[in-house]
CSV table of C-alpha atoms in Angstrom, one decimal:
chain,number,residue,atom,x,y,z
I,15,MET,CA,0.0,0.0,0.0
I,16,THR,CA,1.3,3.6,-0.9
I,17,ASP,CA,0.6,6.6,1.1
I,18,SER,CA,-1.1,9.2,-1.3
I,19,GLY,CA,0.3,12.1,0.7
I,20,HIS,CA,-3.1,14.0,0.4
I,21,THR,CA,-4.6,15.4,3.5
I,22,GLY,CA,-8.0,16.6,2.1
I,23,GLY,CA,-7.6,19.8,3.9
I,24,PHE,CA,-8.8,23.3,2.9
I,25,ARG,CA,-5.3,24.6,2.3
I,26,GLU,CA,-4.4,21.6,0.0
I,27,PHE,CA,-7.8,22.3,-1.8
I,28,VAL,CA,-6.9,26.0,-2.4
I,29,SER,CA,-3.3,25.1,-3.4
I,30,HIS,CA,-4.6,22.6,-6.0
I,31,SER,CA,-7.4,24.8,-7.2
I,32,ALA,CA,-5.7,28.2,-7.5
I,33,GLY,CA,-4.2,27.6,-10.9
I,34,ALA,CA,-7.4,26.3,-12.5
I,35,VAL,CA,-9.3,29.5,-11.2
I,36,LEU,CA,-6.7,31.8,-12.6
I,37,LEU,CA,-6.5,30.2,-15.9
I,38,VAL,CA,-10.3,30.1,-16.3
I,39,CYS,CA,-10.6,33.8,-15.4
I,40,GLY,CA,-7.8,34.9,-17.5
I,41,LEU,CA,-9.1,32.9,-20.5
I,42,PHE,CA,-12.7,34.4,-20.2
I,43,PHE,CA,-11.4,37.9,-19.6
I,44,LEU,CA,-9.6,37.7,-22.9
I,45,LEU,CA,-12.6,36.1,-24.5
I,46,SER,CA,-14.9,39.0,-23.3
I,47,PHE,CA,-12.5,41.7,-24.5
I,48,MET,CA,-12.1,40.2,-27.8
I,49,TYR,CA,-15.7,39.4,-28.6
I,50,LEU,CA,-17.4,42.4,-26.9
I,51,GLY,CA,-14.7,44.9,-27.8
I,52,GLY,CA,-14.7,44.2,-31.4
I,53,THR,CA,-18.5,44.2,-31.8
I,54,ALA,CA,-20.0,46.5,-29.4
I,55,ASP,CA,-19.9,49.7,-31.5
I,56,PRO,CA,-18.3,49.1,-35.1
I,57,GLN,CA,-19.1,52.6,-36.3
I,58,ALA,CA,-16.9,54.1,-33.7
I,59,HIS,CA,-13.9,52.2,-35.0
I,60,ALA,CA,-14.7,52.7,-38.8
I,61,LYS,CA,-11.6,53.7,-40.6
I,62,TYR,CA,-10.8,54.1,-44.3
I,63,ILE,CA,-13.8,52.2,-45.7
I,64,PRO,CA,-13.1,52.3,-49.4
I,65,VAL,CA,-15.8,53.6,-51.8
I,66,ALA,CA,-15.6,54.4,-55.5
I,67,VAL,CA,-17.0,57.4,-57.1
I,68,VAL,CA,-17.6,57.4,-60.9
I,69,ASP,CA,-18.5,60.7,-62.6
I,70,GLU,CA,-19.5,60.2,-66.2
I,71,ASP,CA,-21.6,63.4,-66.5
I,72,ARG,CA,-20.7,65.7,-69.5
I,73,GLY,CA,-22.3,68.9,-68.3
I,74,ALA,CA,-25.1,70.9,-70.2
I,75,THR,CA,-26.0,74.5,-71.0
I,76,LEU,CA,-28.8,76.4,-69.5
I,77,GLU,CA,-30.1,79.4,-71.5
I,78,THR,CA,-31.0,82.3,-69.0
I,79,PRO,CA,-31.9,86.0,-69.5
I,80,ILE,CA,-28.4,87.1,-69.1
I,81,GLY,CA,-26.9,84.4,-71.4
I,82,PRO,CA,-26.0,80.8,-71.5
I,83,ARG,CA,-24.8,79.1,-68.2
I,84,ASP,CA,-22.6,75.9,-68.0
I,85,ILE,CA,-24.1,73.4,-65.8
I,86,GLN,CA,-22.0,70.8,-64.3
I,87,ILE,CA,-24.0,68.8,-61.9
I,88,GLY,CA,-21.8,65.7,-61.8
I,89,SER,CA,-18.7,67.9,-60.9
I,90,GLN,CA,-20.7,69.6,-58.3
I,91,ILE,CA,-21.8,66.3,-56.6
I,92,THR,CA,-18.2,65.0,-56.8
I,93,ALA,CA,-16.8,68.1,-55.3
I,94,GLY,CA,-19.4,68.1,-52.6
I,95,LEU,CA,-18.7,64.5,-51.7
I,96,LEU,CA,-14.9,65.2,-51.4
I,97,GLN,CA,-15.3,68.3,-49.4
I,98,ASN,CA,-17.8,67.1,-46.9
I,99,ASN,CA,-16.4,63.6,-46.5
I,100,ASP,CA,-15.1,62.3,-43.2
I,101,TRP,CA,-11.8,61.0,-44.4
I,102,GLU,CA,-11.0,59.1,-41.2
I,103,LYS,CA,-13.9,56.9,-41.8
I,104,ILE,CA,-14.6,56.8,-45.6
I,105,ARG,CA,-11.9,56.8,-48.1
I,106,LEU,CA,-13.3,58.0,-51.5
I,107,HIS,CA,-11.6,57.0,-54.8
I,108,VAL,CA,-12.6,59.0,-57.9
I,109,VAL,CA,-12.2,56.4,-60.7
I,110,ASP,CA,-13.6,55.7,-64.0
I,111,ALA,CA,-16.3,53.0,-64.6
I,112,GLY,CA,-13.7,50.3,-65.6
I,113,GLU,CA,-11.5,50.8,-62.5
I,114,ALA,CA,-14.7,50.9,-60.3
I,115,GLU,CA,-15.9,47.5,-61.8
I,116,GLU,CA,-12.5,45.9,-61.4
I,117,GLY,CA,-12.3,47.0,-57.7
I,118,LEU,CA,-15.8,45.8,-57.0
I,119,ARG,CA,-14.9,42.4,-58.6
I,120,ASP,CA,-11.9,42.1,-56.5
I,121,GLY,CA,-13.6,43.1,-53.2
I,122,GLU,CA,-11.5,46.4,-52.9
I,123,TYR,CA,-14.6,48.8,-52.6
I,124,PHE,CA,-17.6,48.5,-50.3
I,125,GLY,CA,-19.6,50.2,-53.0
I,126,ALA,CA,-19.7,52.8,-55.6
I,127,VAL,CA,-21.5,56.2,-56.3
I,128,ARG,CA,-22.2,56.3,-60.1
I,129,ILE,CA,-23.1,59.7,-61.6
I,130,PRO,CA,-24.4,58.8,-65.2
I,131,ASP,CA,-23.9,60.5,-68.4
I,132,GLY,CA,-26.5,63.2,-69.1
I,133,LEU,CA,-27.2,64.0,-65.5
I,134,SER,CA,-26.7,67.8,-66.1
I,135,GLN,CA,-28.8,67.7,-69.2
I,136,ARG,CA,-31.8,66.1,-67.4
I,137,VAL,CA,-31.5,68.8,-64.6
I,138,VAL,CA,-31.6,71.5,-67.3
I,139,ASP,CA,-34.6,69.9,-69.0
I,140,LEU,CA,-36.3,69.9,-65.6
I,141,VAL,CA,-35.7,73.6,-65.1
I,142,ASN,CA,-36.9,74.5,-68.6
I,143,ALA,CA,-39.9,72.4,-68.1
I,144,ALA,CA,-40.8,74.4,-65.0
I,145,ALA,CA,-40.0,77.7,-66.3
I,146,THR,CA,-40.7,78.1,-70.0
I,147,GLU,CA,-43.6,77.9,-72.2
I,148,ALA,CA,-41.7,75.5,-74.5
I,149,GLY,CA,-41.4,73.3,-71.5
I,150,ASP,CA,-45.1,73.0,-71.1
I,151,ASP,CA,-45.6,71.8,-74.7
I,152,ALA,CA,-42.7,69.2,-74.4
I,153,PRO,CA,-43.1,65.7,-72.8
I,154,ALA,CA,-42.3,65.6,-69.1
I,155,PRO,CA,-38.5,65.3,-68.7
I,156,GLU,CA,-37.0,62.2,-67.1
I,157,ARG,CA,-36.0,62.9,-63.6
I,158,ALA,CA,-32.2,63.0,-62.9
I,159,HIS,CA,-30.9,60.2,-60.8
I,160,ILE,CA,-27.6,58.7,-59.6
I,161,THR,CA,-26.9,55.2,-58.3
I,162,VAL,CA,-25.5,54.2,-55.0
I,163,GLU,CA,-24.3,50.6,-55.1
I,164,ASN,CA,-23.3,48.3,-52.2
I,165,SER,CA,-21.4,45.1,-52.6
I,166,PRO,CA,-23.1,42.5,-50.4
I,167,ARG,CA,-20.2,40.2,-51.4
I,168,VAL,CA,-17.5,42.3,-49.6
I,169,SER,CA,-19.1,42.6,-46.0
I,170,ILE,CA,-22.4,42.2,-44.3
I,171,VAL,CA,-22.4,45.8,-43.5
I,172,SER,CA,-21.6,47.3,-46.9
I,173,GLY,CA,-25.5,47.9,-47.4
I,174,GLN,CA,-25.5,49.9,-44.2
I,175,VAL,CA,-22.4,52.0,-45.1
I,176,MET,CA,-23.8,52.9,-48.4
I,177,SER,CA,-27.2,53.6,-47.2
I,178,THR,CA,-25.8,56.1,-44.7
I,179,MET,CA,-23.9,57.9,-47.6
I,180,ALA,CA,-27.0,58.0,-49.6
I,181,ASP,CA,-29.0,59.6,-46.9
I,182,ALA,CA,-26.3,62.2,-46.5
I,183,MET,CA,-26.4,63.0,-50.2
I,184,ARG,CA,-30.2,63.4,-50.3
I,185,GLU,CA,-30.1,65.9,-47.6
I,186,SER,CA,-27.2,67.8,-49.1
I,187,PHE,CA,-29.1,67.9,-52.6
I,188,ARG,CA,-32.3,69.3,-51.0
I,189,ASP,CA,-30.3,71.9,-49.0
I,190,ARG,CA,-27.9,73.1,-51.7
I,191,MET,CA,-28.7,72.1,-55.2
I,192,GLY,CA,-32.4,72.3,-54.9
I,193,THR,CA,-32.5,75.8,-53.6
I,194,GLU,CA,-30.2,77.0,-56.4
I,195,LEU,CA,-32.1,75.4,-59.1
I,196,LEU,CA,-35.5,76.6,-57.8
I,197,SER,CA,-33.9,80.2,-57.8
I,198,GLN,CA,-32.7,79.9,-61.4
I,199,SER,CA,-36.0,78.4,-62.6
I,200,ARG,CA,-37.9,81.4,-61.0
I,201,LEU,CA,-35.6,83.9,-62.7
I,202,LEU,CA,-36.0,82.2,-66.0
I,203,ALA,CA,-39.8,82.1,-65.5
I,204,GLU,CA,-40.0,85.8,-64.7
I,205,ALA,CA,-38.0,86.7,-67.8
I,206,GLU,CA,-40.9,84.9,-69.9
I,207,GLY,CA,-43.7,86.4,-67.6
I,208,ARG,CA,-44.5,83.3,-66.0
I,209,THR,CA,-44.4,81.7,-62.6
I,210,VAL,CA,-43.2,78.3,-61.4
I,211,GLY,CA,-46.1,76.2,-60.2
I,212,ALA,CA,-46.2,74.4,-56.9
I,213,ALA,CA,-45.8,70.9,-58.4
I,214,ALA,CA,-42.7,72.1,-60.4
I,215,ALA,CA,-41.3,74.0,-57.5
I,216,LEU,CA,-41.5,70.6,-55.3
I,217,ALA,CA,-39.7,68.7,-58.2
I,218,LEU,CA,-37.0,71.3,-58.3
I,219,GLU,CA,-36.3,71.2,-54.6
I,220,ASP,CA,-35.4,67.6,-54.9
I,221,PRO,CA,-34.0,67.5,-58.4
I,222,VAL,CA,-31.9,64.2,-58.2
I,223,ARG,CA,-33.2,60.8,-57.2
I,224,ILE,CA,-30.8,58.5,-55.5
I,225,ASP,CA,-31.3,54.9,-56.5
I,226,ALA,CA,-29.9,52.2,-54.0
I,227,ALA,CA,-28.9,48.9,-55.6
I,228,ALA,CA,-26.7,45.9,-54.9
I,229,TRP,CA,-23.7,45.7,-57.2
I,230,SER,CA,-24.0,41.9,-57.5
I,231,PRO,CA,-26.4,40.0,-55.5
I,232,LEU,CA,-25.2,37.0,-53.5
I,233,PRO,CA,-25.2,33.6,-55.3
I,234,ASP,CA,-28.3,31.2,-55.2
I,235,GLY,CA,-28.6,29.3,-51.9
I,236,VAL,CA,-26.7,32.2,-50.0
I,237,SER,CA,-28.4,34.9,-48.3
I,238,ASN,CA,-25.9,35.7,-45.6
I,239,ALA,CA,-22.7,37.4,-46.5
I,240,SER,CA,-21.0,36.0,-43.4
I,241,LEU,CA,-21.2,32.5,-44.8
I,242,PRO,CA,-17.5,32.5,-45.6
I,243,MET,CA,-16.6,33.2,-42.0
I,244,PHE,CA,-18.7,30.3,-40.8
I,245,TYR,CA,-17.2,28.0,-43.4
I,246,ALA,CA,-13.8,29.2,-42.2
I,247,LEU,CA,-14.6,28.5,-38.7
I,248,ILE,CA,-15.3,24.8,-39.7
I,249,VAL,CA,-12.0,24.2,-41.4
I,250,ILE,CA,-10.1,26.0,-38.6
I,251,LEU,CA,-11.8,23.8,-35.9
I,252,ALA,CA,-11.1,20.7,-38.2
I,253,GLY,CA,-7.4,21.6,-37.9
I,254,PHE,CA,-7.3,22.8,-34.4
I,255,THR,CA,-9.9,20.4,-32.6
I,256,GLY,CA,-8.8,17.5,-35.0
I,257,ALA,CA,-5.1,18.0,-33.7
I,258,MET,CA,-6.2,17.6,-30.2
I,259,ILE,CA,-8.1,14.4,-30.9
I,260,ILE,CA,-5.4,12.9,-33.0
I,261,SER,CA,-2.7,13.8,-30.4
I,262,ALA,CA,-4.7,12.5,-27.5
I,263,LEU,CA,-5.6,9.2,-29.3
I,264,LEU,CA,-2.0,8.6,-30.6
I,265,ASP,CA,-0.5,9.3,-27.3
I,266,ALA,CA,-3.0,6.9,-25.5
I,267,ARG,CA,-2.2,4.0,-28.2
I,268,LEU,CA,1.5,4.7,-27.8
I,269,GLY,CA,1.4,4.4,-24.1
I,270,PHE,CA,2.3,8.0,-23.2
I,271,ILE,CA,-1.0,8.5,-21.4
I,272,PRO,CA,-3.8,6.3,-20.4
I,273,LEU,CA,-6.9,5.9,-22.7
I,274,GLU,CA,-9.9,6.4,-20.5
I,275,ILE,CA,-13.2,4.9,-21.6
I,276,GLY,CA,-15.9,5.6,-19.0
I,277,PRO,CA,-14.8,4.1,-15.8
I,278,LEU,CA,-12.0,2.2,-17.3
I,279,ALA,CA,-8.4,3.3,-18.1
I,280,LEU,CA,-6.2,1.4,-20.5
I,281,HIS,CA,-2.6,1.5,-19.9
I,282,VAL,CA,-0.1,0.2,-22.4
I,283,HIS,CA,3.7,0.3,-22.6
I,284,VAL,CA,5.5,3.3,-24.1
I,285,ALA,CA,6.3,2.7,-27.7
I,286,PRO,CA,9.9,2.8,-28.6
I,287,PHE,CA,9.5,6.1,-30.6
I,288,GLY,CA,11.3,9.3,-30.1
I,289,ARG,CA,9.5,12.7,-29.9
I,290,LEU,CA,10.0,13.6,-33.6
I,291,GLN,CA,8.9,10.2,-34.7
I,292,THR,CA,5.7,10.6,-32.6
I,293,LEU,CA,5.2,14.2,-33.9
I,294,ALA,CA,5.7,13.0,-37.5
I,295,ARG,CA,3.0,10.4,-37.0
I,296,LYS,CA,0.5,13.0,-35.9
I,297,TRP,CA,1.3,15.2,-38.9
I,298,VAL,CA,0.7,12.2,-41.3
I,299,VAL,CA,-2.6,11.4,-39.7
I,300,THR,CA,-3.7,15.1,-40.0
I,301,LEU,CA,-2.6,14.9,-43.7
I,302,VAL,CA,-4.8,12.0,-44.3
I,303,THR,CA,-7.7,13.5,-42.3
I,304,ALA,CA,-7.7,17.0,-44.1
I,305,PRO,CA,-8.9,15.9,-47.6
I,306,LEU,CA,-11.6,13.7,-45.9
I,307,VAL,CA,-13.0,16.7,-43.9
I,308,SER,CA,-12.7,19.0,-46.8
I,309,GLY,CA,-14.7,16.7,-48.9
I,310,LEU,CA,-17.5,16.2,-46.4
I,311,CYS,CA,-17.7,20.0,-46.0
I,312,LEU,CA,-18.3,20.3,-49.8
I,313,LEU,CA,-20.9,17.4,-49.6
I,314,VAL,CA,-22.9,19.3,-47.1
I,315,ALA,CA,-22.5,22.5,-49.1
I,316,ASP,CA,-24.0,20.7,-52.1
I,317,ILE,CA,-26.8,19.1,-50.1
I,318,ILE,CA,-28.1,22.3,-48.7
I,319,GLY,CA,-27.8,24.1,-52.0
I,320,ILE,CA,-24.9,26.5,-51.8
I,321,THR,CA,-23.8,27.6,-55.3
I,322,GLY,CA,-21.5,30.2,-56.9
I,323,HIS,CA,-18.1,28.6,-56.1
I,324,ASP,CA,-15.6,26.4,-57.7
I,325,PRO,CA,-15.5,23.0,-55.7
I,326,TRP,CA,-11.9,22.2,-56.6
I,327,HIS,CA,-10.7,25.7,-55.2
I,328,MET,CA,-12.8,25.2,-52.2
I,329,PHE,CA,-11.2,21.7,-51.8
I,330,TRP,CA,-7.5,22.4,-52.0
I,331,PHE,CA,-8.0,25.7,-50.0
I,332,SER,CA,-9.8,24.1,-47.2
I,333,ASN,CA,-6.9,21.4,-47.2
I,334,LEU,CA,-4.5,24.2,-46.9
I,335,VAL,CA,-6.2,25.6,-43.9
I,336,ILE,CA,-6.6,22.3,-42.1
I,337,LEU,CA,-3.0,21.3,-42.5
I,338,ALA,CA,-1.5,24.8,-41.6
I,339,VAL,CA,-3.7,24.8,-38.4
I,340,GLY,CA,-3.2,21.1,-37.6
I,341,VAL,CA,0.5,21.0,-38.1
I,342,CYS,CA,1.0,24.2,-35.9
I,343,ALA,CA,-1.3,22.9,-33.2
I,344,HIS,CA,0.6,19.5,-33.1
I,345,THR,CA,4.0,21.5,-32.8
I,346,ILE,CA,2.6,23.7,-29.9
I,347,ILE,CA,1.4,20.6,-28.0
I,348,ALA,CA,4.7,18.9,-28.5
I,349,ALA,CA,6.7,22.0,-27.4
I,350,ILE,CA,4.8,22.8,-24.3
I,351,GLY,CA,2.7,19.8,-23.6
I,352,ASN,CA,-0.8,19.8,-22.1
I,353,ALA,CA,-0.7,23.7,-21.8
I,354,GLY,CA,-0.7,23.7,-25.7
I,355,LEU,CA,-4.3,22.7,-25.6
I,356,LEU,CA,-5.0,26.1,-24.0
I,357,VAL,CA,-2.6,28.1,-26.2
I,358,ASN,CA,-4.1,26.5,-29.4
I,359,LEU,CA,-7.5,27.5,-28.3
I,360,VAL,CA,-6.4,31.1,-27.8
I,361,VAL,CA,-4.5,31.4,-30.9
I,362,PHE,CA,-6.9,29.8,-33.3
I,363,VAL,CA,-10.3,30.5,-31.8
I,364,VAL,CA,-10.3,33.2,-29.1
I,365,LEU,CA,-8.1,35.5,-31.1
I,366,GLY,CA,-9.3,34.2,-34.5
I,367,ILE,CA,-13.1,34.8,-34.8
I,368,PRO,CA,-13.4,38.5,-33.7
I,369,THR,CA,-10.3,39.5,-35.9
I,370,SER,CA,-11.6,37.5,-39.0
I,371,GLY,CA,-13.4,40.4,-40.6
I,372,GLY,CA,-16.3,38.1,-41.3
I,373,ALA,CA,-18.9,39.5,-38.8
I,374,THR,CA,-17.4,43.0,-38.4
I,375,PRO,CA,-15.1,44.1,-41.3
I,376,THR,CA,-11.5,45.0,-40.6
I,377,GLN,CA,-12.2,48.6,-41.5
I,378,MET,CA,-14.6,48.8,-38.6
I,379,LEU,CA,-12.4,46.9,-35.9
I,380,PRO,CA,-10.2,48.4,-33.3
I,381,GLN,CA,-6.5,48.7,-34.8
I,382,VAL,CA,-5.2,46.1,-32.4
I,383,PHE,CA,-7.7,43.7,-33.8
I,384,VAL,CA,-6.6,44.6,-37.3
I,385,ALA,CA,-2.9,43.9,-36.5
I,386,ILE,CA,-3.7,40.6,-35.0
I,387,GLY,CA,-5.8,39.6,-37.9
I,388,THR,CA,-3.2,40.4,-40.5
I,389,PHE,CA,-1.5,37.1,-39.6
I,390,GLN,CA,-4.3,35.2,-38.1
I,391,PRO,CA,-5.2,31.8,-39.8
I,392,MET,CA,-8.8,32.5,-39.2
I,393,HIS,CA,-8.7,35.9,-41.1
I,394,GLN,CA,-6.7,34.3,-43.9
I,395,ALA,CA,-9.2,31.4,-44.2
I,396,TYR,CA,-12.1,33.9,-44.3
I,397,LEU,CA,-10.4,36.0,-47.0
I,398,GLY,CA,-9.6,33.0,-49.1
I,399,LEU,CA,-13.1,31.4,-48.9
I,400,ARG,CA,-14.7,34.7,-49.5
I,401,SER,CA,-12.7,35.1,-52.7
I,402,ILE,CA,-13.6,31.5,-53.8
I,403,MET,CA,-17.3,31.9,-53.0
I,404,PHE,CA,-18.1,35.5,-53.9
I,405,PHE,CA,-15.3,36.8,-56.2
I,406,ASP,CA,-14.6,34.0,-58.7
I,407,SER,CA,-11.4,32.9,-56.9
I,408,SER,CA,-9.7,36.2,-57.5
I,409,VAL,CA,-6.1,36.3,-56.3
I,410,ASP,CA,-6.5,40.0,-55.7
I,411,ALA,CA,-9.6,39.6,-53.6
I,412,GLY,CA,-7.6,38.1,-50.7
I,413,LEU,CA,-7.0,34.5,-52.0
I,414,GLY,CA,-3.3,35.3,-52.9
I,415,HIS,CA,-2.5,36.8,-49.5
I,416,ALA,CA,-4.2,34.1,-47.7
I,417,VAL,CA,-2.3,31.2,-49.5
I,418,TRP,CA,1.0,33.0,-48.8
I,419,VAL,CA,0.3,33.6,-45.0
I,420,LEU,CA,-1.3,30.0,-44.4
I,421,GLY,CA,1.8,28.6,-46.3
I,422,GLY,CA,4.0,30.5,-43.9
I,423,TRP,CA,2.1,29.0,-40.9
I,424,LEU,CA,2.7,25.4,-42.3
I,425,ILE,CA,6.3,25.8,-43.0
I,426,ALA,CA,6.9,27.4,-39.7
I,427,GLY,CA,5.0,24.6,-37.8
I,428,LEU,CA,7.0,22.0,-39.6
I,429,VAL,CA,10.4,23.7,-38.9
I,430,VAL,CA,9.7,24.6,-35.4
I,431,GLY,CA,8.2,21.1,-34.6
I,432,VAL,CA,11.4,19.4,-36.0
I,433,VAL,CA,13.8,21.8,-34.2
I,434,VAL,CA,12.0,21.6,-30.8
I,435,THR,CA,11.7,17.9,-30.8
I,436,LEU,CA,15.3,17.3,-31.7
I,437,VAL,CA,16.5,19.7,-29.1
I,438,TYR,CA,14.4,17.9,-26.5
I,439,GLU,CA,16.0,14.5,-27.5
I,440,ARG,CA,19.4,15.8,-27.6
I,441,MET,CA,18.9,17.0,-24.1
I,442,GLY,CA,17.7,13.5,-23.1
I,443,MET,CA,14.1,14.7,-22.5
I,444,ARG,CA,12.5,11.6,-23.6
I,445,ARG,CA,8.7,11.0,-22.9
I,446,GLN,CA,8.3,8.4,-20.0
I,447,ALA,CA,5.4,7.0,-18.2
I,448,VAL,CA,5.7,6.7,-14.4
I,449,ALA,CA,4.8,3.2,-13.4
I,450,ASP,CA,3.6,3.7,-9.9
I,451,ARG,CA,1.7,6.8,-8.7
I,452,VAL,CA,4.1,9.0,-6.8
I,453,PRO,CA,2.6,10.3,-3.5
I,454,ALA,CA,1.9,13.9,-3.4
I,455,GLY,CA,4.9,16.0,-2.2
I,456,ARG,CA,7.5,13.2,-2.4
I,457,ARG,CA,8.9,10.4,-4.6
I,458,SER,CA,7.7,6.8,-4.1
I,459,SER,CA,9.9,4.4,-2.2
I,460,GLY,CA,10.1,1.0,-3.6
I,461,ALA,CA,8.5,2.0,-6.9
I,462,GLY,CA,7.6,-0.9,-8.9
I,463,SER,CA,7.7,-3.4,-6.0
I,464,GLY,CA,4.0,-3.0,-5.0
I,465,SER,CA,1.3,-5.0,-6.4
I,466,GLY,CA,-0.7,-3.4,-9.1
I,467,VAL,CA,-2.2,-4.0,-12.4
I,468,GLY,CA,-0.1,-5.2,-15.5
I,469,ALA,CA,0.6,-2.8,-18.2
I,470,GLY,CA,-1.9,-3.1,-20.9
I,471,SER,CA,-4.8,-4.1,-18.9
I,472,ALA,CA,-7.9,-2.0,-18.3
I,473,VAL,CA,-8.3,-0.7,-14.7
I,474,SER,CA,-10.9,1.4,-12.8
I,475,SER,CA,-9.6,5.0,-13.4
I,476,GLY,CA,-11.1,6.0,-10.0
I,477,GLY,CA,-10.8,2.9,-7.8
I,478,ALA,CA,-8.0,1.6,-5.7
I,479,ALA,CA,-6.3,-1.9,-5.9
I,480,GLY,CA,-6.3,-4.4,-3.0
I,481,SER,CA,-7.1,-3.1,0.3
I,482,GLY,CA,-7.4,0.7,-0.3
I,483,GLY,CA,-4.0,0.9,-1.9
I,484,ALA,CA,-3.2,3.3,-4.9
I,485,VAL,CA,-3.5,1.7,-8.4
I,486,GLY,CA,-0.1,0.8,-9.7
I,487,ILE,CA,1.2,-0.2,-13.2
I,488,ALA,CA,3.4,-3.3,-12.8
I,489,ASP,CA,6.4,-3.1,-15.2
I,490,ALA,CA,9.2,-5.3,-16.5
I,491,PRO,CA,12.2,-4.9,-14.3
I,492,ALA,CA,14.1,-1.7,-15.4
I,493,ALA,CA,17.4,-2.5,-17.1
I,494,GLY,CA,20.1,0.0,-18.0
I,495,HIS,CA,19.2,3.5,-17.7
I,496,GLY,CA,16.1,4.7,-15.7
I,497,GLU,CA,14.8,4.1,-12.3
I,498,ALA,CA,12.7,1.3,-11.1
I,499,GLY,CA,9.1,2.0,-11.8
I,500,GLU,CA,9.8,3.9,-15.1
I,501,ILE,CA,9.2,2.8,-18.6
I,502,VAL,CA,12.2,3.9,-20.6
I,503,GLU,CA,12.0,4.4,-24.5
I,504,ARG,CA,13.8,2.2,-26.9
I,505,HIS,CA,14.8,-0.3,-24.0
I,506,PRO,CA,14.3,-3.9,-25.1
I,507,ALA,CA,12.8,-4.8,-21.8
I,508,HIS,CA,10.0,-2.2,-22.2
I,509,ARG,CA,8.9,-3.2,-25.8
């Protein structure tokens, strides 16, 4: 019988529990900060949201009693947008139609303000119709209009951003342009001995209609622009959670930890493998698992009717994400042991989701979130999948950057894993399983001599052997290096 060394007292309970309490509190403080800090008030953090402005208006001439007057409504609107813009929040880009279309296709712009050809001429026709006799006899002119487009593919909030801009433009048109045009129309009417009617005056006060439209609707089967983020979360979890499952099961089957199944614990001899060989085996299992999970995800997407993406691109990119995250997760566990489970959770999930840009775009996140997301696998997975699902797999829409960063994670995980495990082996830090449970606070005396349950057998994980004694694991007598009661790797007696 061995003495457990546990007193069961309050001080011992506090000593054993303090670390767990601190870790849980620290984790959820970080979790609260990341999830609440990034989503509570996105508008307050809006910074440099890119919007294209396309001015194709060619101007027109308005005949007045004092001579012709050049009317450039498009230029006035563009100048007003640039002058009154909050440049800290919105970054306006005055471009031609081709550049705007290219930027929308690549996900560069949240939306576009399109000022059409002939806008000024329509405004002139509206003034003439309200003020001149000739205007009464002519057909009613078409009302001038501009289009404010949002790109639902680039972000779930693009519609909100462009709608806010459209509202500001409507108010500006009524307060400035409408008053000026009504004044000019009345002067023109007085010159012809006429007056501007109430209906015409109302139309002139709001001379330009703003049409809101989506640049390119989402594909069939998709009504949520955040879908790439959730797909990214699935493949990230496949790499991170998959690595934890693979690591635990392989360690158990190789004898490094007991395999617990309900009330039973299966103990086996430690396999004669070094750290690097064990890590390599885990990497290989992840390599086999990745395409299977990627294929299953595509199967589910097909079953529920998601369209608009290239299945092959989705397949190979999902494989890259799973491998990059899985390899790094295995390396972290190999480097720091069980603490790696918590580190992996923080790195790949806690820091990943709020900085991904899927729920809240990066242009509306605190800058510290943007900095973290730049190299976060979750953000890269979201960018790549969004490009494949919504932007025809455009490299410039984020897919190219995502591949480079994820490839860097994969290579770094492989290199660091090899280096760390080799260093540990050179230092003689081989993985071992203690045969007898060591009493708390001191080493066991006569380890290996007490009765116990043979290695490889299933025992109760919570019960005691014999008459109240601690459960032990009997082992072959140690030979060569190592103490009695230890299983030494690569030793013939322990195979």
